[in-house]
């Protein structure tokens, strides 16, 4: 969808384009109710007719909004204006890792710092039972203050592994609870015991 600078889109005033990706265009906007700048990701009208793409678009918003972590983009709202689907998110003042790499602005120290923050974000997502499935330099931004933000949860998937992990952990706890206790007397009967 093409917006003009200053055009209205629901409660948002469009300020200009930010970029485009596989799932839509991203625009800088101002929320006229809360008087703050944000980003609006708009699903192209042709994609809105495709139920799979629409499902992925909505899944992106649901997956990211279920997470509360400083290294994961914050979702403000998902909605529809005049049959145009959108996601309103925080505005990230920075650049993608792809852009930083193209400009040659990534030192080893920065790469380690970025990887550490990404790992923290993904660990939080996994803890919540969500797998991102599309980590790449275009889907990670670094703010001017060096805070890393993981974006684009469009391919994210809930994982069923969590219940399996919990089952193993519970079995381990059960084993420890019912294991015979080793005392100095019983340890003395064990060959090569330090007791």
PDB file of C-alpha atoms in Angstrom:
ATOM      1  CA  UNK A   1       0.000   0.000   0.000  1.00  0.00           C
ATOM      2  CA  UNK A   2       1.349   3.416  -0.890  1.00  0.00           C
ATOM      3  CA  UNK A   3       0.943   6.160   1.672  1.00  0.00           C
ATOM      4  CA  UNK A   4       1.666   9.842   1.240  1.00  0.00           C
ATOM      5  CA  UNK A   5       3.559  11.712   3.921  1.00  0.00           C
ATOM      6  CA  UNK A   6       0.994  13.297   6.234  1.00  0.00           C
ATOM      7  CA  UNK A   7      -1.826  10.955   5.193  1.00  0.00           C
ATOM      8  CA  UNK A   8      -4.062   9.492   7.874  1.00  0.00           C
ATOM      9  CA  UNK A   9      -4.389   5.775   8.535  1.00  0.00           C
ATOM     10  CA  UNK A  10      -6.870   5.256  11.338  1.00  0.00           C
ATOM     11  CA  UNK A  11      -5.448   7.000  14.399  1.00  0.00           C
ATOM     12  CA  UNK A  12      -2.014   7.194  12.768  1.00  0.00           C
ATOM     13  CA  UNK A  13      -0.391   9.939  10.726  1.00  0.00           C
ATOM     14  CA  UNK A  14       2.098   8.580   8.192  1.00  0.00           C
ATOM     15  CA  UNK A  15       5.525  10.249   8.401  1.00  0.00           C
ATOM     16  CA  UNK A  16       7.425   8.296   5.759  1.00  0.00           C
ATOM     17  CA  UNK A  17       8.645   4.881   4.587  1.00  0.00           C
ATOM     18  CA  UNK A  18      11.041   2.775   6.671  1.00  0.00           C
ATOM     19  CA  UNK A  19      11.441  -0.301   4.477  1.00  0.00           C
ATOM     20  CA  UNK A  20       9.819  -3.328   2.928  1.00  0.00           C
ATOM     21  CA  UNK A  21      10.137  -7.062   3.365  1.00  0.00           C
ATOM     22  CA  UNK A  22       8.543 -10.333   2.395  1.00  0.00           C
ATOM     23  CA  UNK A  23       5.458  -9.718   4.513  1.00  0.00           C
ATOM     24  CA  UNK A  24       4.808  -6.060   3.804  1.00  0.00           C
ATOM     25  CA  UNK A  25       5.906  -2.459   3.987  1.00  0.00           C
ATOM     26  CA  UNK A  26       6.965  -0.659   7.151  1.00  0.00           C
ATOM     27  CA  UNK A  27       6.131   3.013   7.690  1.00  0.00           C
ATOM     28  CA  UNK A  28       7.142   5.552  10.289  1.00  0.00           C
ATOM     29  CA  UNK A  29       3.991   7.003  11.834  1.00  0.00           C
ATOM     30  CA  UNK A  30       2.709   9.083  14.732  1.00  0.00           C
ATOM     31  CA  UNK A  31      -0.042   7.823  16.993  1.00  0.00           C
ATOM     32  CA  UNK A  32      -2.322  10.867  17.197  1.00  0.00           C
ATOM     33  CA  UNK A  33      -4.002   9.601  20.387  1.00  0.00           C
ATOM     34  CA  UNK A  34      -0.859   8.933  22.399  1.00  0.00           C
ATOM     35  CA  UNK A  35       1.314  11.453  20.542  1.00  0.00           C
ATOM     36  CA  UNK A  36       4.230   9.082  20.000  1.00  0.00           C
ATOM     37  CA  UNK A  37       6.125   7.861  16.970  1.00  0.00           C
ATOM     38  CA  UNK A  38       6.007   4.203  16.047  1.00  0.00           C
ATOM     39  CA  UNK A  39       6.343   1.829  13.123  1.00  0.00           C
ATOM     40  CA  UNK A  40       3.427   0.373  11.182  1.00  0.00           C
ATOM     41  CA  UNK A  41       3.871  -2.812   9.195  1.00  0.00           C
ATOM     42  CA  UNK A  42       1.195  -3.048   6.493  1.00  0.00           C
ATOM     43  CA  UNK A  43       0.205  -6.262   4.752  1.00  0.00           C
ATOM     44  CA  UNK A  44      -0.250  -5.640   1.003  1.00  0.00           C
ATOM     45  CA  UNK A  45      -3.868  -6.016  -0.162  1.00  0.00           C
ATOM     46  CA  UNK A  46      -2.932  -8.906  -2.468  1.00  0.00           C
ATOM     47  CA  UNK A  47      -1.526 -10.819   0.515  1.00  0.00           C
ATOM     48  CA  UNK A  48      -4.645 -10.162   2.600  1.00  0.00           C
ATOM     49  CA  UNK A  49      -6.565 -12.410   0.188  1.00  0.00           C
ATOM     50  CA  UNK A  50      -4.086 -15.214   0.863  1.00  0.00           C
ATOM     51  CA  UNK A  51      -5.260 -16.913   4.072  1.00  0.00           C
ATOM     52  CA  UNK A  52      -1.818 -18.417   4.764  1.00  0.00           C
ATOM     53  CA  UNK A  53      -0.044 -15.038   4.535  1.00  0.00           C
ATOM     54  CA  UNK A  54      -2.722 -13.362   6.622  1.00  0.00           C
ATOM     55  CA  UNK A  55      -2.382 -16.109   9.241  1.00  0.00           C
ATOM     56  CA  UNK A  56       1.413 -15.634   9.297  1.00  0.00           C
ATOM     57  CA  UNK A  57       0.994 -11.863   9.607  1.00  0.00           C
ATOM     58  CA  UNK A  58      -1.329 -12.263  12.599  1.00  0.00           C
ATOM     59  CA  UNK A  59       0.886 -14.994  14.043  1.00  0.00           C
ATOM     60  CA  UNK A  60       3.831 -12.563  13.950  1.00  0.00           C
ATOM     61  CA  UNK A  61       1.936 -10.092  16.112  1.00  0.00           C
ATOM     62  CA  UNK A  62       0.664 -12.736  18.525  1.00  0.00           C
ATOM     63  CA  UNK A  63       4.045 -14.425  18.957  1.00  0.00           C
ATOM     64  CA  UNK A  64       5.987 -11.204  19.575  1.00  0.00           C
ATOM     65  CA  UNK A  65       3.298  -9.671  21.784  1.00  0.00           C
ATOM     66  CA  UNK A  66       3.356 -12.768  24.013  1.00  0.00           C
ATOM     67  CA  UNK A  67       6.965 -11.949  24.869  1.00  0.00           C
ATOM     68  CA  UNK A  68       8.194  -9.256  27.209  1.00  0.00           C
ATOM     69  CA  UNK A  69      11.940  -8.868  26.785  1.00  0.00           C
ATOM     70  CA  UNK A  70      14.168  -5.827  26.157  1.00  0.00           C
ATOM     71  CA  UNK A  71      15.734  -7.500  23.096  1.00  0.00           C
ATOM     72  CA  UNK A  72      12.418  -8.349  21.407  1.00  0.00           C
ATOM     73  CA  UNK A  73      10.397  -5.785  19.463  1.00  0.00           C
ATOM     74  CA  UNK A  74       7.337  -4.521  21.334  1.00  0.00           C
ATOM     75  CA  UNK A  75       3.990  -4.935  19.581  1.00  0.00           C
ATOM     76  CA  UNK A  76       1.468  -2.207  20.391  1.00  0.00           C
ATOM     77  CA  UNK A  77      -1.495  -3.275  18.333  1.00  0.00           C
ATOM     78  CA  UNK A  78      -2.765  -5.357  15.443  1.00  0.00           C
ATOM     79  CA  UNK A  79      -5.679  -4.064  13.406  1.00  0.00           C
ATOM     80  CA  UNK A  80      -7.371  -3.326  10.146  1.00  0.00           C
ATOM     81  CA  UNK A  81      -8.270   0.000   8.517  1.00  0.00           C
ATOM     82  CA  UNK A  82     -10.355  -0.047   5.329  1.00  0.00           C
ATOM     83  CA  UNK A  83      -9.500  -3.738   4.817  1.00  0.00           C
ATOM     84  CA  UNK A  84      -5.766  -3.040   5.208  1.00  0.00           C
ATOM     85  CA  UNK A  85      -4.186  -5.207   7.917  1.00  0.00           C
ATOM     86  CA  UNK A  86      -1.399  -3.721  10.024  1.00  0.00           C
ATOM     87  CA  UNK A  87       0.805  -4.239  13.063  1.00  0.00           C
ATOM     88  CA  UNK A  88       1.835  -1.201  15.130  1.00  0.00           C
ATOM     89  CA  UNK A  89       5.193  -1.633  16.889  1.00  0.00           C
ATOM     90  CA  UNK A  90       7.800   0.368  18.709  1.00  0.00           C
ATOM     91  CA  UNK A  91       9.969   2.500  16.455  1.00  0.00           C
ATOM     92  CA  UNK A  92      13.569   1.316  16.574  1.00  0.00           C
ATOM     93  CA  UNK A  93      16.109   4.069  16.004  1.00  0.00           C
ATOM     94  CA  UNK A  94      18.979   2.093  14.533  1.00  0.00           C
ATOM     95  CA  UNK A  95      19.971  -0.179  11.681  1.00  0.00           C
ATOM     96  CA  UNK A  96      19.786  -3.856  10.769  1.00  0.00           C
ATOM     97  CA  UNK A  97      22.801  -6.087  11.168  1.00  0.00           C
ATOM     98  CA  UNK A  98      22.716  -6.541   7.370  1.00  0.00           C
ATOM     99  CA  UNK A  99      23.195  -2.791   6.901  1.00  0.00           C
ATOM    100  CA  UNK A 100      25.937  -2.635   9.548  1.00  0.00           C
ATOM    101  CA  UNK A 101      27.790  -5.474   7.798  1.00  0.00           C
ATOM    102  CA  UNK A 102      27.462  -3.814   4.377  1.00  0.00           C
ATOM    103  CA  UNK A 103      28.911  -0.613   5.796  1.00  0.00           C
ATOM    104  CA  UNK A 104      31.723  -2.570   7.453  1.00  0.00           C
ATOM    105  CA  UNK A 105      30.765  -1.186  10.856  1.00  0.00           C
ATOM    106  CA  UNK A 106      30.871  -4.432  12.863  1.00  0.00           C
ATOM    107  CA  UNK A 107      33.879  -5.188  15.068  1.00  0.00           C
ATOM    108  CA  UNK A 108      34.473  -8.551  16.753  1.00  0.00           C
ATOM    109  CA  UNK A 109      33.494  -7.016  20.090  1.00  0.00           C
ATOM    110  CA  UNK A 110      30.215  -5.692  18.604  1.00  0.00           C
ATOM    111  CA  UNK A 111      29.474  -9.059  16.988  1.00  0.00           C
ATOM    112  CA  UNK A 112      29.889 -10.833  20.335  1.00  0.00           C
ATOM    113  CA  UNK A 113      27.695  -8.250  22.089  1.00  0.00           C
ATOM    114  CA  UNK A 114      24.992  -8.580  19.418  1.00  0.00           C
ATOM    115  CA  UNK A 115      25.117 -12.389  19.545  1.00  0.00           C
ATOM    116  CA  UNK A 116      24.826 -12.333  23.340  1.00  0.00           C
ATOM    117  CA  UNK A 117      21.741 -10.102  23.255  1.00  0.00           C
ATOM    118  CA  UNK A 118      20.188 -12.172  20.448  1.00  0.00           C
ATOM    119  CA  UNK A 119      20.751 -15.341  22.469  1.00  0.00           C
ATOM    120  CA  UNK A 120      19.048 -13.725  25.458  1.00  0.00           C
ATOM    121  CA  UNK A 121      16.019 -12.816  23.299  1.00  0.00           C
ATOM    122  CA  UNK A 122      15.779 -16.282  21.769  1.00  0.00           C
ATOM    123  CA  UNK A 123      16.190 -17.965  25.168  1.00  0.00           C
ATOM    124  CA  UNK A 124      13.244 -15.899  26.455  1.00  0.00           C
ATOM    125  CA  UNK A 125      11.190 -16.864  23.403  1.00  0.00           C
ATOM    126  CA  UNK A 126      12.042 -20.548  23.879  1.00  0.00           C
ATOM    127  CA  UNK A 127      11.189 -20.321  27.566  1.00  0.00           C
ATOM    128  CA  UNK A 128       7.765 -19.038  26.477  1.00  0.00           C
ATOM    129  CA  UNK A 129       7.464 -21.920  24.011  1.00  0.00           C
ATOM    130  CA  UNK A 130       8.092 -19.907  20.814  1.00  0.00           C
ATOM    131  CA  UNK A 131      10.673 -20.687  18.124  1.00  0.00           C
ATOM    132  CA  UNK A 132      11.527 -17.714  15.863  1.00  0.00           C
ATOM    133  CA  UNK A 133      12.624 -19.766  12.792  1.00  0.00           C
ATOM    134  CA  UNK A 134      13.801 -16.777  10.720  1.00  0.00           C
ATOM    135  CA  UNK A 135      16.872 -15.314  12.407  1.00  0.00           C
ATOM    136  CA  UNK A 136      18.938 -13.468   9.808  1.00  0.00           C
ATOM    137  CA  UNK A 137      20.760 -10.104   9.602  1.00  0.00           C
ATOM    138  CA  UNK A 138      17.646  -8.397   8.199  1.00  0.00           C
ATOM    139  CA  UNK A 139      15.549  -9.418  11.213  1.00  0.00           C
ATOM    140  CA  UNK A 140      17.826  -8.039  13.909  1.00  0.00           C
ATOM    141  CA  UNK A 141      18.352  -4.327  14.535  1.00  0.00           C
ATOM    142  CA  UNK A 142      20.855  -2.514  16.690  1.00  0.00           C
ATOM    143  CA  UNK A 143      19.678   0.743  18.224  1.00  0.00           C
ATOM    144  CA  UNK A 144      21.942   3.760  18.481  1.00  0.00           C
ATOM    145  CA  UNK A 145      22.443   2.954  22.175  1.00  0.00           C
ATOM    146  CA  UNK A 146      23.625  -0.591  21.183  1.00  0.00           C
ATOM    147  CA  UNK A 147      20.482  -2.368  22.406  1.00  0.00           C
ATOM    148  CA  UNK A 148      19.685  -5.258  20.059  1.00  0.00           C
ATOM    149  CA  UNK A 149      16.109  -5.927  18.927  1.00  0.00           C
ATOM    150  CA  UNK A 150      14.934  -9.181  17.351  1.00  0.00           C
ATOM    151  CA  UNK A 151      12.155  -8.512  14.810  1.00  0.00           C
ATOM    152  CA  UNK A 152       9.818 -10.360  12.479  1.00  0.00           C
ATOM    153  CA  UNK A 153       8.174 -13.297  14.200  1.00  0.00           C
ATOM    154  CA  UNK A 154       6.194 -14.093  11.009  1.00  0.00           C
ATOM    155  CA  UNK A 155       7.538 -17.652  10.829  1.00  0.00           C
ATOM    156  CA  UNK A 156       7.499 -18.208  14.594  1.00  0.00           C
ATOM    157  CA  UNK A 157       6.016 -21.432  15.814  1.00  0.00           C
ATOM    158  CA  UNK A 158       4.854 -22.621  19.213  1.00  0.00           C
ATOM    159  CA  UNK A 159       6.975 -25.545  20.350  1.00  0.00           C
ATOM    160  CA  UNK A 160       5.785 -28.682  22.038  1.00  0.00           C
ATOM    161  CA  UNK A 161       9.248 -29.516  23.388  1.00  0.00           C
ATOM    162  CA  UNK A 162       8.620 -27.597  26.572  1.00  0.00           C
ATOM    163  CA  UNK A 163       6.324 -30.260  27.995  1.00  0.00           C
ATOM    164  CA  UNK A 164       8.896 -32.959  27.104  1.00  0.00           C
ATOM    165  CA  UNK A 165      11.657 -30.985  28.849  1.00  0.00           C
ATOM    166  CA  UNK A 166       9.446 -30.494  31.906  1.00  0.00           C
ATOM    167  CA  UNK A 167       8.727 -34.255  31.911  1.00  0.00           C
ATOM    168  CA  UNK A 168      12.459 -35.074  31.942  1.00  0.00           C
ATOM    169  CA  UNK A 169      13.100 -32.489  34.682  1.00  0.00           C
ATOM    170  CA  UNK A 170      10.265 -33.928  36.784  1.00  0.00           C
ATOM    171  CA  UNK A 171      11.621 -37.467  36.294  1.00  0.00           C
ATOM    172  CA  UNK A 172      15.079 -36.303  37.419  1.00  0.00           C
ATOM    173  CA  UNK A 173      13.594 -34.673  40.523  1.00  0.00           C
ATOM    174  CA  UNK A 174      11.614 -37.840  41.261  1.00  0.00           C
ATOM    175  CA  UNK A 175      14.772 -39.960  40.936  1.00  0.00           C
ATOM    176  CA  UNK A 176      16.688 -37.685  43.305  1.00  0.00           C
ATOM    177  CA  UNK A 177      13.877 -37.749  45.869  1.00  0.00           C
ATOM    178  CA  UNK A 178      13.775 -41.543  45.927  1.00  0.00           C
ATOM    179  CA  UNK A 179      17.524 -42.196  45.683  1.00  0.00           C
ATOM    180  CA  UNK A 180      19.124 -43.765  48.735  1.00  0.00           C
ATOM    181  CA  UNK A 181      20.893 -41.192  50.858  1.00  0.00           C
ATOM    182  CA  UNK A 182      24.649 -41.575  51.133  1.00  0.00           C
ATOM    183  CA  UNK A 183      25.912 -41.167  54.666  1.00  0.00           C
ATOM    184  CA  UNK A 184      29.497 -41.539  55.949  1.00  0.00           C
ATOM    185  CA  UNK A 185      28.561 -45.057  57.232  1.00  0.00           C
ATOM    186  CA  UNK A 186      27.108 -46.217  53.894  1.00  0.00           C
ATOM    187  CA  UNK A 187      29.900 -44.494  51.936  1.00  0.00           C
ATOM    188  CA  UNK A 188      32.538 -46.455  53.843  1.00  0.00           C
ATOM    189  CA  UNK A 189      31.180 -49.634  52.242  1.00  0.00           C
ATOM    190  CA  UNK A 190      31.722 -48.133  48.731  1.00  0.00           C
ATOM    191  CA  UNK A 191      35.130 -49.073  47.242  1.00  0.00           C
ATOM    192  CA  UNK A 192      37.506 -46.073  46.913  1.00  0.00           C
ATOM    193  CA  UNK A 193      35.155 -43.833  48.899  1.00  0.00           C
ATOM    194  CA  UNK A 194      36.797 -40.730  50.364  1.00  0.00           C
ATOM    195  CA  UNK A 195      34.961 -41.387  53.665  1.00  0.00           C
TER     196      UNK A 195
END
